[in-house]
Short mmCIF file of C-alpha atoms and ligand atoms in Angstrom, two decimals:
data_model
loop_
_atom_site.label_atom_id
_atom_site.label_comp_id
_atom_site.label_asym_id
_atom_site.label_seq_id
_atom_site.Cartn_x
_atom_site.Cartn_y
_atom_site.Cartn_z
CA MET A 4 109.25 138.54 87.55
CA ILE A 5 107.61 136.35 90.14
CA ASN A 6 105.77 133.23 89.03
CA LEU A 7 102.50 133.06 90.93
CA ALA A 8 100.94 130.25 88.92
CA GLY A 9 97.97 128.56 90.45
CA LYS A 10 97.99 130.45 93.75
CA TYR A 11 94.99 132.70 93.24
CA PRO A 12 91.43 131.46 93.38
CA TYR A 13 89.76 134.81 92.55
CA GLU A 14 89.24 134.83 88.79
CA TYR A 15 86.51 136.76 86.97
CA ASP A 16 85.81 138.16 83.51
CA VAL A 17 85.60 141.73 84.76
CA ILE A 18 86.81 143.37 87.96
CA VAL A 19 85.33 146.75 88.87
CA VAL A 20 87.09 148.79 91.55
CA GLY A 21 84.88 151.43 93.20
CA SER A 22 81.22 151.77 94.13
CA GLY A 23 80.08 155.19 92.94
CA ILE A 24 77.78 155.68 89.96
CA ALA A 25 80.35 154.59 87.36
CA GLY A 26 81.36 151.45 89.25
CA LEU A 27 77.82 150.29 90.01
CA PHE A 28 76.53 151.00 86.50
CA ALA A 29 79.53 149.27 84.87
CA ALA A 30 79.10 146.19 87.08
CA ILE A 31 75.36 145.95 86.38
CA LYS A 32 75.85 146.31 82.63
CA ALA A 33 78.83 143.93 82.43
CA ALA A 34 76.91 141.26 84.35
CA ARG A 35 74.67 140.86 81.29
CA PHE A 36 77.48 138.85 79.63
CA ALA A 37 80.27 138.38 82.20
CA ARG A 38 81.16 137.18 85.69
CA VAL A 39 81.85 140.37 87.57
CA CYS A 40 83.56 141.14 90.87
CA LEU A 41 83.12 144.61 92.39
CA LEU A 42 85.69 145.63 95.02
CA THR A 43 85.32 148.71 97.18
CA LYS A 44 87.51 149.85 100.04
CA ASP A 45 84.78 150.88 102.45
CA ALA A 46 81.03 150.38 102.80
CA LEU A 47 79.35 150.38 99.38
CA TYR A 48 77.56 153.68 99.99
CA ASN A 49 80.64 155.67 101.13
CA THR A 50 81.16 157.57 97.88
CA ASN A 51 80.85 161.02 96.36
CA THR A 52 77.87 159.73 94.37
CA TRP A 53 75.90 159.10 97.55
CA LEU A 54 76.51 162.72 98.62
CA ALA A 55 75.48 164.25 95.28
CA GLN A 56 72.63 166.69 95.69
CA GLY A 57 71.98 168.62 92.48
CA GLY A 58 71.19 165.91 89.97
CA ILE A 59 72.04 164.69 86.49
CA ALA A 60 72.22 167.02 83.49
CA ALA A 61 70.65 165.76 80.25
CA ALA A 62 68.99 167.47 77.29
CA LEU A 63 65.47 166.17 77.85
CA GLY A 64 63.36 169.35 77.80
CA ILE A 65 61.31 170.39 74.78
CA ASP A 66 63.22 173.67 74.49
CA ASP A 67 66.58 171.93 74.93
CA SER A 68 68.89 169.89 72.68
CA PRO A 69 72.19 167.98 72.88
CA GLU A 70 73.71 170.84 70.83
CA LYS A 71 72.79 173.40 73.49
CA HIS A 72 74.07 171.12 76.24
CA MET A 73 77.28 170.71 74.26
CA GLU A 74 77.68 174.48 73.88
CA ASP A 75 77.31 175.04 77.63
CA THR A 76 79.73 172.21 78.47
CA ILE A 77 82.38 173.56 76.10
CA SER A 78 81.97 177.11 77.26
CA ALA A 79 82.42 176.08 80.94
CA GLY A 80 85.45 173.94 79.93
CA GLY A 81 87.66 176.94 79.12
CA GLY A 82 88.76 175.80 75.65
CA LEU A 83 90.16 172.45 76.80
CA CYS A 84 87.23 170.07 76.27
CA ASN A 85 87.59 167.08 73.99
CA LEU A 86 84.77 167.89 71.57
CA GLU A 87 84.23 164.29 70.52
CA ALA A 88 83.87 163.20 74.14
CA VAL A 89 81.40 166.02 74.85
CA LYS A 90 79.34 165.08 71.79
CA VAL A 91 79.19 161.46 72.91
CA MET A 92 78.12 162.47 76.43
CA VAL A 93 75.37 164.92 75.48
CA GLU A 94 73.97 162.65 72.75
CA GLU A 95 74.00 159.44 74.80
CA GLY A 96 72.94 161.15 78.05
CA PRO A 97 69.16 161.05 77.52
CA GLY A 98 69.36 157.31 76.73
CA CYS A 99 71.17 156.72 80.04
CA ILE A 100 68.42 158.55 81.94
CA LYS A 101 65.94 156.21 80.25
CA GLU A 102 68.02 153.22 81.35
CA LEU A 103 68.01 154.52 84.92
CA LEU A 104 64.22 154.84 84.77
CA GLU A 105 64.07 151.22 83.61
CA LEU A 106 66.24 150.22 86.58
CA GLY A 107 63.60 151.83 88.82
CA MET A 108 65.09 155.27 89.51
CA PRO A 109 62.33 157.45 91.03
CA PHE A 110 63.23 160.88 89.66
CA ASP A 111 61.16 163.78 91.00
CA ARG A 112 58.20 164.71 88.82
CA VAL A 113 55.85 167.64 88.28
CA ASP A 114 52.43 166.80 86.84
CA GLY A 115 53.76 163.38 85.86
CA ARG A 116 56.73 164.78 83.89
CA LEU A 117 60.36 164.70 85.00
CA ALA A 118 61.09 167.82 87.10
CA MET A 119 64.05 169.74 85.73
CA THR A 120 66.03 172.47 87.42
CA ARG A 121 68.88 174.78 86.39
CA GLU A 122 72.40 175.14 87.76
CA GLY A 123 75.36 177.44 87.11
CA ALA A 124 76.34 178.08 83.45
CA HIS A 125 73.45 176.02 82.01
CA SER A 126 71.31 177.85 79.47
CA SER A 127 68.30 175.57 80.06
CA ASN A 128 66.55 173.76 82.89
CA ARG A 129 68.04 170.30 82.33
CA ILE A 130 68.96 168.82 85.72
CA VAL A 131 66.83 165.84 86.77
CA HIS A 132 66.85 165.07 90.48
CA ALA A 133 65.38 162.78 93.12
CA GLY A 134 64.28 163.11 96.73
CA GLY A 135 64.60 166.88 96.25
CA ASP A 136 68.30 167.36 97.02
CA ALA A 137 68.99 163.67 97.80
CA THR A 138 69.67 162.62 94.19
CA GLY A 139 72.88 160.72 94.95
CA GLN A 140 71.41 158.76 97.81
CA VAL A 141 68.31 157.72 95.86
CA LEU A 142 70.40 156.85 92.80
CA HIS A 143 72.85 154.79 94.83
CA GLU A 144 70.02 152.87 96.52
CA THR A 145 68.42 152.14 93.15
CA LEU A 146 71.65 150.85 91.62
CA LYS A 147 72.49 148.90 94.77
CA LYS A 148 69.18 147.01 94.56
CA ASN A 149 69.98 146.03 90.97
CA LEU A 150 73.53 145.07 91.91
CA PHE A 151 72.55 142.75 94.75
CA ALA A 152 69.73 141.20 92.74
CA ASN A 153 72.23 140.04 90.12
CA ARG A 154 73.81 136.67 90.75
CA ALA A 155 76.57 137.25 88.20
CA ILE A 156 78.07 139.93 90.46
CA VAL A 157 80.20 139.28 93.53
CA VAL A 158 80.50 142.34 95.78
CA ARG A 159 83.38 142.70 98.24
CA GLU A 160 83.12 145.70 100.54
CA HIS A 161 85.99 146.82 102.82
CA THR A 162 88.50 145.42 100.34
CA PHE A 163 91.27 147.92 99.74
CA VAL A 164 92.98 147.55 96.38
CA THR A 165 96.59 148.67 96.51
CA ASP A 166 97.91 147.82 93.08
CA MET A 167 97.45 146.65 89.52
CA VAL A 168 98.76 143.21 88.65
CA THR A 169 100.36 143.09 85.21
CA CYS A 170 101.65 140.37 82.93
CA GLU A 171 103.81 141.28 79.97
CA GLY A 172 102.40 144.80 79.83
CA GLN A 173 98.76 143.74 80.19
CA VAL A 174 96.77 144.53 83.32
CA ILE A 175 95.37 141.18 84.44
CA GLY A 176 94.11 141.94 87.92
CA VAL A 177 94.54 143.75 91.18
CA ARG A 178 96.24 143.15 94.50
CA THR A 179 94.50 143.88 97.79
CA LEU A 180 95.89 145.04 101.11
CA ALA A 181 95.26 141.55 102.47
CA GLY A 182 97.65 140.25 99.80
CA GLU A 183 95.01 138.54 97.64
CA THR A 184 95.27 138.71 93.87
CA TYR A 185 92.02 139.07 91.91
CA ARG A 186 92.53 138.24 88.24
CA ALA A 187 90.34 139.17 85.27
CA GLY A 188 90.37 139.78 81.54
CA ALA A 189 89.46 143.43 82.16
CA VAL A 190 89.92 145.76 85.13
CA VAL A 191 87.62 148.80 85.35
CA LEU A 192 88.84 151.57 87.62
CA ALA A 193 85.93 153.59 89.00
CA THR A 194 87.48 154.68 92.28
CA GLY A 195 86.22 158.27 92.17
CA GLY A 196 87.93 161.45 93.26
CA LEU A 197 90.76 162.86 95.30
CA GLY A 198 89.25 165.86 97.09
CA TRP A 199 90.55 164.72 100.48
CA VAL A 200 93.97 166.10 99.52
CA PHE A 201 92.52 169.53 100.39
CA SER A 202 91.65 170.55 103.94
CA CYS A 203 88.31 172.06 102.94
CA THR A 204 86.36 169.74 100.66
CA THR A 205 82.90 168.44 99.89
CA ASN A 206 84.40 164.95 99.42
CA PRO A 207 84.24 162.17 102.00
CA GLU A 208 87.42 160.97 103.74
CA VAL A 209 87.65 158.00 101.35
CA ALA A 210 88.35 160.27 98.33
CA THR A 211 92.12 159.79 98.45
CA GLY A 212 92.86 159.32 94.74
CA ASP A 213 93.82 155.64 95.13
CA GLY A 214 92.80 154.79 91.56
CA VAL A 215 94.82 157.52 89.86
CA VAL A 216 97.86 156.58 91.93
CA MET A 217 97.75 152.82 91.37
CA ALA A 218 97.21 153.30 87.63
CA TYR A 219 100.06 155.83 87.50
CA ARG A 220 102.39 153.47 89.34
CA ALA A 221 101.55 150.70 86.88
CA GLY A 222 102.49 152.96 83.94
CA ALA A 223 99.17 154.56 82.98
CA GLU A 224 99.16 158.14 81.69
CA VAL A 225 97.62 160.73 83.97
CA VAL A 226 96.50 164.03 82.50
CA ASP A 227 95.10 167.51 83.36
CA MET A 228 95.83 167.13 87.08
CA GLU A 229 96.07 170.89 87.65
CA PHE A 230 92.33 171.29 87.11
CA ILE A 231 90.50 171.01 90.41
CA GLN A 232 87.02 172.42 90.73
CA PHE A 233 86.11 174.36 93.88
CA HIS A 234 82.41 174.42 94.66
CA PRO A 235 81.44 177.99 95.62
CA THR A 236 79.05 177.21 98.42
CA VAL A 237 79.53 174.88 101.36
CA PHE A 238 78.36 175.37 104.91
CA ARG A 239 80.90 174.56 107.65
CA SER A 240 79.47 173.97 111.10
CA PRO A 241 81.24 175.13 114.29
CA GLN A 242 82.26 171.45 114.65
CA GLU A 243 83.93 171.66 111.20
CA GLU A 244 81.29 169.39 109.64
CA ILE A 245 80.94 170.39 106.00
CA ILE A 246 77.86 170.13 103.82
CA LEU A 247 77.50 171.13 100.21
CA ILE A 248 74.85 173.74 99.53
CA SER A 249 73.79 172.66 96.08
CA GLU A 250 74.06 175.02 93.17
CA ALA A 251 70.42 174.13 92.62
CA VAL A 252 69.65 176.48 95.55
CA ARG A 253 71.02 179.32 93.43
CA GLY A 254 69.18 177.76 90.48
CA GLU A 255 65.97 178.25 92.48
CA GLY A 256 66.74 181.93 93.07
CA ALA A 257 69.21 182.20 95.97
CA VAL A 258 71.59 185.18 95.88
CA LEU A 259 75.04 185.73 97.39
CA ARG A 260 75.67 188.65 99.76
CA ASN A 261 78.89 189.91 101.32
CA CYS A 262 79.30 190.57 105.05
CA HIS A 263 77.62 193.98 104.57
CA GLY A 264 74.55 192.30 103.11
CA GLU A 265 75.27 193.56 99.58
CA ARG A 266 74.86 191.41 96.45
CA PHE A 267 78.11 191.30 94.49
CA MET A 268 78.00 188.68 91.73
CA ASP A 269 76.83 191.19 89.07
CA GLU A 270 80.29 192.76 89.27
CA TYR A 271 81.97 189.47 88.34
CA HIS A 272 79.84 187.75 85.68
CA GLU A 273 76.88 188.48 83.44
CA MET A 274 75.13 185.35 84.73
CA ALA A 275 75.69 186.62 88.30
CA GLU A 276 75.09 183.81 90.86
CA LEU A 277 74.70 181.32 88.02
CA GLY A 278 78.06 182.08 86.43
CA PRO A 279 80.68 179.33 86.03
CA ARG A 280 81.83 177.78 89.32
CA ASP A 281 85.42 178.99 89.10
CA VAL A 282 84.26 182.59 88.62
CA VAL A 283 81.79 182.41 91.52
CA ALA A 284 84.35 180.72 93.84
CA ARG A 285 87.00 183.37 93.10
CA ALA A 286 84.47 186.19 93.51
CA ILE A 287 83.62 184.87 96.98
CA VAL A 288 87.32 184.68 97.94
CA ASP A 289 87.77 188.24 96.63
CA GLN A 290 84.86 189.52 98.72
CA MET A 291 86.11 187.70 101.83
CA LYS A 292 89.58 189.23 101.35
CA LYS A 293 88.33 192.75 100.61
CA ASN A 294 86.02 192.77 103.61
CA GLY A 295 88.19 190.72 105.96
CA SER A 296 85.35 188.25 106.49
CA LYS A 297 85.48 184.48 106.96
CA TYR A 298 82.53 183.77 104.68
CA VAL A 299 79.81 185.29 102.52
CA TYR A 300 76.08 184.62 102.80
CA LEU A 301 73.65 182.66 100.66
CA ASP A 302 70.17 184.13 100.83
CA VAL A 303 67.18 182.12 99.63
CA THR A 304 64.66 183.70 101.98
CA LEU A 305 62.60 184.97 99.04
CA ARG A 306 61.34 181.40 98.52
CA ASP A 307 58.39 179.94 100.31
CA PRO A 308 59.26 177.72 103.35
CA VAL A 309 57.01 174.89 102.16
CA PHE A 310 58.76 174.83 98.79
CA LEU A 311 62.23 174.93 100.38
CA LYS A 312 61.50 172.06 102.79
CA LYS A 313 60.25 169.87 99.95
CA ARG A 314 62.89 170.81 97.39
CA PHE A 315 65.93 170.80 99.71
CA PRO A 316 65.12 168.47 102.62
CA THR A 317 68.78 167.45 103.20
CA ILE A 318 70.15 170.99 103.33
CA TYR A 319 67.15 172.28 105.26
CA GLY A 320 67.46 169.59 107.93
CA PHE A 321 71.24 169.89 108.25
CA THR A 322 71.40 173.65 108.68
CA LEU A 323 68.42 173.65 111.03
CA LYS A 324 70.52 171.50 113.39
CA TYR A 325 72.73 174.58 113.71
CA GLY A 326 69.86 176.96 114.31
CA LEU A 327 69.63 178.31 110.76
CA ASP A 328 66.29 178.22 108.97
CA LEU A 329 66.80 178.37 105.20
CA ALA A 330 63.48 180.19 104.79
CA ARG A 331 64.41 182.96 107.25
CA ASP A 332 68.19 183.06 107.70
CA TRP A 333 71.12 183.74 105.43
CA LEU A 334 73.59 180.83 105.39
CA PRO A 335 77.30 181.56 105.86
CA VAL A 336 79.11 179.81 102.97
CA ILE A 337 82.67 179.31 101.68
CA PRO A 338 84.16 177.54 98.63
CA ALA A 339 85.62 174.03 98.97
CA ALA A 340 87.46 171.51 96.76
CA HIS A 341 84.86 169.47 94.92
CA TYR A 342 85.89 167.65 91.75
CA ALA A 343 89.02 166.65 89.80
CA MET A 344 88.70 167.22 86.06
CA GLY A 345 91.98 165.37 85.41
CA GLY A 346 92.77 161.73 86.01
CA VAL A 347 93.76 158.56 84.19
CA ARG A 348 93.89 159.39 80.50
CA THR A 349 91.29 157.45 78.52
CA GLY A 350 89.79 157.26 75.07
CA LEU A 351 86.09 157.37 74.26
CA HIS A 352 85.54 153.84 75.55
CA GLY A 353 87.44 154.31 78.80
CA GLU A 354 90.48 152.53 77.40
CA THR A 355 93.84 153.53 78.89
CA ASN A 356 97.34 153.15 77.47
CA LEU A 357 97.59 149.85 79.41
CA ASP A 358 96.03 146.85 77.76
CA GLY A 359 93.29 145.39 79.98
CA LEU A 360 92.82 148.58 82.07
CA TYR A 361 89.77 150.82 81.69
CA ALA A 362 88.73 153.86 83.72
CA CYS A 363 85.46 155.79 84.05
CA GLY A 364 83.90 158.36 86.35
CA GLU A 365 85.93 160.93 88.26
CA VAL A 366 89.13 158.83 88.28
CA ALA A 367 89.24 159.05 84.48
CA CYS A 368 89.98 161.92 82.16
CA ASN A 369 88.55 161.63 78.67
CA GLY A 370 88.59 165.42 78.30
CA VAL A 371 84.83 165.86 78.59
CA HIS A 372 85.12 168.50 81.35
CA GLY A 373 88.09 170.42 79.97
CA ALA A 374 89.42 172.93 82.46
CA ASN A 375 86.17 173.23 84.39
CA ARG A 376 83.22 170.87 84.71
CA LEU A 377 79.70 172.08 84.04
CA ALA A 378 77.45 171.46 87.05
CA SER A 379 75.74 168.05 87.17
CA ASN A 380 77.70 166.70 84.22
CA SER A 381 79.67 164.33 86.46
CA LEU A 382 76.94 161.79 87.22
CA LEU A 383 76.02 161.89 83.54
CA GLU A 384 79.61 161.30 82.50
CA GLY A 385 79.88 158.39 84.95
CA LEU A 386 76.86 156.73 83.37
CA VAL A 387 77.67 157.33 79.72
CA PHE A 388 81.31 156.27 79.86
CA ALA A 389 80.76 153.31 82.22
CA GLY A 390 78.33 152.06 79.56
CA ARG A 391 80.91 152.57 76.81
CA VAL A 392 83.65 150.78 78.78
CA VAL A 393 81.39 147.76 79.08
CA GLU A 394 80.51 147.91 75.37
CA ARG A 395 84.22 147.81 74.53
CA ILE A 396 84.92 144.94 76.91
CA GLU A 397 82.07 142.94 75.41
CA LYS A 398 83.38 143.55 71.89
CA THR A 399 87.03 142.79 72.54
CA GLY A 400 86.19 139.82 74.78
CA LYS A 401 89.63 139.79 76.43
CA ARG A 402 90.66 136.66 78.23
CA LEU A 403 93.35 136.17 80.83
CA PRO A 404 96.65 135.47 79.13
CA GLY A 405 97.82 131.88 79.15
CA SER A 406 101.15 132.83 80.65
CA LEU A 407 101.03 133.18 84.40
CA HIS A 408 104.04 135.42 84.89
CA GLN A 409 102.61 138.33 86.76
CA THR A 410 103.98 141.16 88.74
CA CYS A 411 102.92 144.24 90.62
CA THR A 412 104.82 147.36 91.59
CA THR A 413 104.63 146.79 95.33
CA ASP A 414 106.36 143.40 95.05
CA TYR A 415 109.66 145.24 95.15
CA GLY A 416 109.30 148.03 97.73
CA GLU A 417 110.49 148.00 101.30
CA LYS A 418 107.73 147.48 103.84
CA ILE A 419 107.21 150.20 106.42
CA LEU A 420 105.77 149.78 109.86
CA PRO A 421 102.40 151.44 110.32
CA LEU A 422 102.96 155.11 111.13
CA LYS A 423 101.84 156.07 114.63
CA PRO A 424 98.21 157.26 114.26
CA ALA A 425 98.88 160.67 115.84
CA TYR A 426 101.85 161.35 113.52
CA ARG A 427 99.94 160.09 110.49
CA ARG A 428 97.04 162.42 111.27
CA GLU A 429 99.36 165.36 111.86
CA LEU A 430 101.19 164.75 108.58
CA GLY A 431 97.91 164.35 106.71
CA ASP A 432 96.53 167.59 108.20
CA GLU A 433 99.71 169.43 107.28
CA LEU A 434 99.51 168.18 103.70
CA ARG A 435 95.83 169.00 103.32
CA THR A 436 96.23 172.49 104.80
CA ILE A 437 99.18 173.44 102.63
CA MET A 438 97.43 172.08 99.52
CA PHE A 439 94.30 174.15 100.19
CA SER A 440 96.17 177.36 100.96
CA LYS A 441 98.90 177.19 98.29
CA ALA A 442 97.60 174.89 95.54
CA GLY A 443 93.90 175.72 95.87
CA ILE A 444 91.64 178.39 94.40
CA LEU A 445 94.43 180.95 93.93
CA ARG A 446 97.93 179.75 93.03
CA ASP A 447 101.30 181.29 92.30
CA GLU A 448 104.82 180.03 91.73
CA LYS A 449 106.05 180.90 95.23
CA GLY A 450 103.22 179.01 96.94
CA LEU A 451 103.46 176.01 94.63
CA LEU A 452 107.22 175.76 95.21
CA THR A 453 106.57 175.81 98.96
CA VAL A 454 104.27 172.81 98.56
CA GLN A 455 106.82 171.09 96.36
CA ARG A 456 109.52 171.49 99.03
CA PHE A 457 107.16 170.10 101.66
CA LEU A 458 106.44 167.09 99.44
CA GLN A 459 110.15 166.51 98.80
CA GLN A 460 110.83 166.43 102.53
CA HIS A 461 108.50 163.47 102.77
CA ALA A 462 109.70 161.65 99.65
CA PRO A 463 110.71 158.46 101.55
CA LEU A 464 107.02 157.80 102.22
CA LEU A 465 106.53 157.46 98.48
CA GLU A 466 109.15 154.72 98.16
CA ALA A 467 107.74 152.57 100.95
CA VAL A 468 105.04 149.91 100.88
CA PRO A 469 102.59 150.56 103.72
CA GLU A 470 101.09 147.74 105.72
CA ASP A 471 97.81 149.37 106.72
CA ARG A 472 95.03 151.19 104.88
CA SER A 473 95.46 154.61 106.49
CA THR A 474 99.14 154.79 105.61
CA TRP A 475 98.35 153.69 102.06
CA GLU A 476 95.80 156.47 101.79
CA LEU A 477 98.28 159.01 103.12
CA LYS A 478 100.91 157.82 100.66
CA ASN A 479 98.37 158.06 97.82
CA LEU A 480 97.49 161.62 98.88
CA PHE A 481 101.16 162.58 98.70
CA VAL A 482 101.42 161.16 95.15
CA VAL A 483 98.22 162.99 94.16
CA ALA A 484 99.58 166.25 95.61
CA ASN A 485 102.78 165.80 93.59
CA LEU A 486 100.81 165.23 90.39
CA ILE A 487 98.65 168.32 90.97
CA VAL A 488 101.51 170.61 91.95
CA ASN A 489 103.81 169.51 89.09
CA SER A 490 101.15 170.38 86.53
CA ALA A 491 100.01 173.55 88.29
CA LEU A 492 103.57 174.86 88.31
CA MET A 493 104.08 174.04 84.68
CA ARG A 494 100.88 175.67 83.36
CA THR A 495 101.92 179.32 83.40
CA GLU A 496 98.51 180.75 82.56
CA SER A 497 95.00 180.87 84.04
CA ARG A 498 92.32 178.69 82.50
CA GLY A 499 89.05 177.39 83.94
CA SER A 500 89.55 176.22 87.50
CA HIS A 501 93.37 176.67 87.37
CA TYR A 502 94.02 180.26 88.43
CA ARG A 503 97.59 181.56 88.64
CA VAL A 504 97.72 184.97 90.34
CA ASP A 505 101.12 185.49 88.69
CA TYR A 506 99.69 184.62 85.23
CA PRO A 507 96.09 185.81 85.51
CA GLN A 508 95.18 185.58 81.80
CA PRO A 509 94.63 182.60 79.52
CA ASP A 510 97.55 182.19 77.14
CA GLU A 511 96.78 181.17 73.56
CA ALA A 512 99.96 179.05 73.52
CA TRP A 513 98.46 176.84 76.22
CA ARG A 514 95.04 176.42 74.62
CA LEU A 515 94.46 172.76 73.75
CA ARG A 516 97.65 171.69 75.53
CA HIS A 517 97.27 168.90 78.07
CA LEU A 518 99.90 168.07 80.66
CA CYS A 519 100.39 164.35 80.73
CA GLN A 520 102.40 162.56 83.41
CA SER A 521 103.47 158.95 83.57
CA VAL A 522 106.17 157.16 85.52
CA LYS A 523 108.15 157.04 82.31
CA ARG A 524 107.81 160.59 81.06
CA TYR A 525 106.29 164.03 81.44
CA ALA A 526 104.91 165.67 78.34
CA ALA A 527 102.77 168.55 77.16
CA HIS A 528 100.85 167.86 73.98
C1 SIN B 5 75.62 170.74 93.34
O1 SIN B 5 74.56 170.22 93.65
O2 SIN B 5 75.82 171.95 93.39
C2 SIN B 5 76.74 169.87 92.90
C3 SIN B 5 76.45 169.24 91.62
C4 SIN B 5 77.70 168.97 90.87
O3 SIN B 5 78.79 169.18 91.38
O4 SIN B 5 77.60 168.60 89.70
#
């Protein structure tokens, strides 16, 4: 152990890592009783939250109830949801929406009441939204205003956290790429997702799974990593720019058509275009394969142009740049990696198996999404569980330990020189392509073993300690890929978003079993 006594000036009560909905909400709430430092690796806005279009699901309608919301969440989750976690989320969700309104969130309204739309696998209209399809952007701006207005919060953008700092088994801070140590009584991981490990994704380039990896390296348990949600409809421009086409477009009546112009979703699910995401994504792949086409079409031309421009200004404007008018043209769409249901294993207050470490938002897995997340439950989950993390921290009132013996996993690795940018990009592209084609929407043993061999060839990268951010991110992507592929190989059944062509049915023996990985062990329980 290295004694670092007295060398580090950055001490707070709570450190939050990440600046999506969970990170911002946790920081704002914790600042009511604590000195908070929020660290984020890029600009504050560069998150999946900012890109969110659809909205936030909550049982607010007169014909709706938390019970109905719970039923829909569980049914989408393929038998793997943690029922207690779902109950907490659906019951506390409406209160969180009220808190957002108090923080100044300008949700869209109709005749003075909150406007509510429907998305896939919801039995009621329960998605609140803002700026039409710019919910994430408006939400982020609202939380950002509250964050910067609060003098108890220090915000450090462009600060890449590489590691947890631990002391006698307790997480007491984090280490940054610049070599600084930030210490605190509680560390809240809210680093978001890992979609960048796939070549076709709705996620921004920053979604490299850093949080899952640093927690895993420090000894945290990571669970359900095989469950990756693929969003059925994204538009990819000729320049390979990708934009999500919100499920809310289908919620407002859009239909899917194959390359012959025929509707096909009725053949795959009773809820047709509004079936669960995994079913719709696989149906699209099936149609593309059968017809030898590169995409299918989304057709919302039955809706009035004035309505479409007001309801979906982001999508409308983006696709128009490429000569497609939502009100007149069918949009070519494909599925893309969107959301990780698995992550750092937590309890109902975001607590992990490491004392002092909490996780919330996409980086965490409290079991609320099971094997497949219900649309628009992710922003809600971020809010509800960020709030509960803060409640727990306030109650337990952890302080930094008196002893100053602290260590972190990267203290012992061998440094590597920065990889040449061209090689790093090539390696990253290779990884992302093989992950999408062999560990993506359709998986089988042969393909997964091919990915595993590729990962093994590059194992030395995992042992090294990078000296620059891009190499760190690449290393983290390789660890994430390993975690996903290990679990996907092991789960010899199909459930929710995890579809094994060689085991196409759910297997009762796997129901309720979660694959948990940690540096110390690998277990199914
Ligand atoms: C969408 O707008 O379709 C995405 C919403 C979500 O993933 O929850």
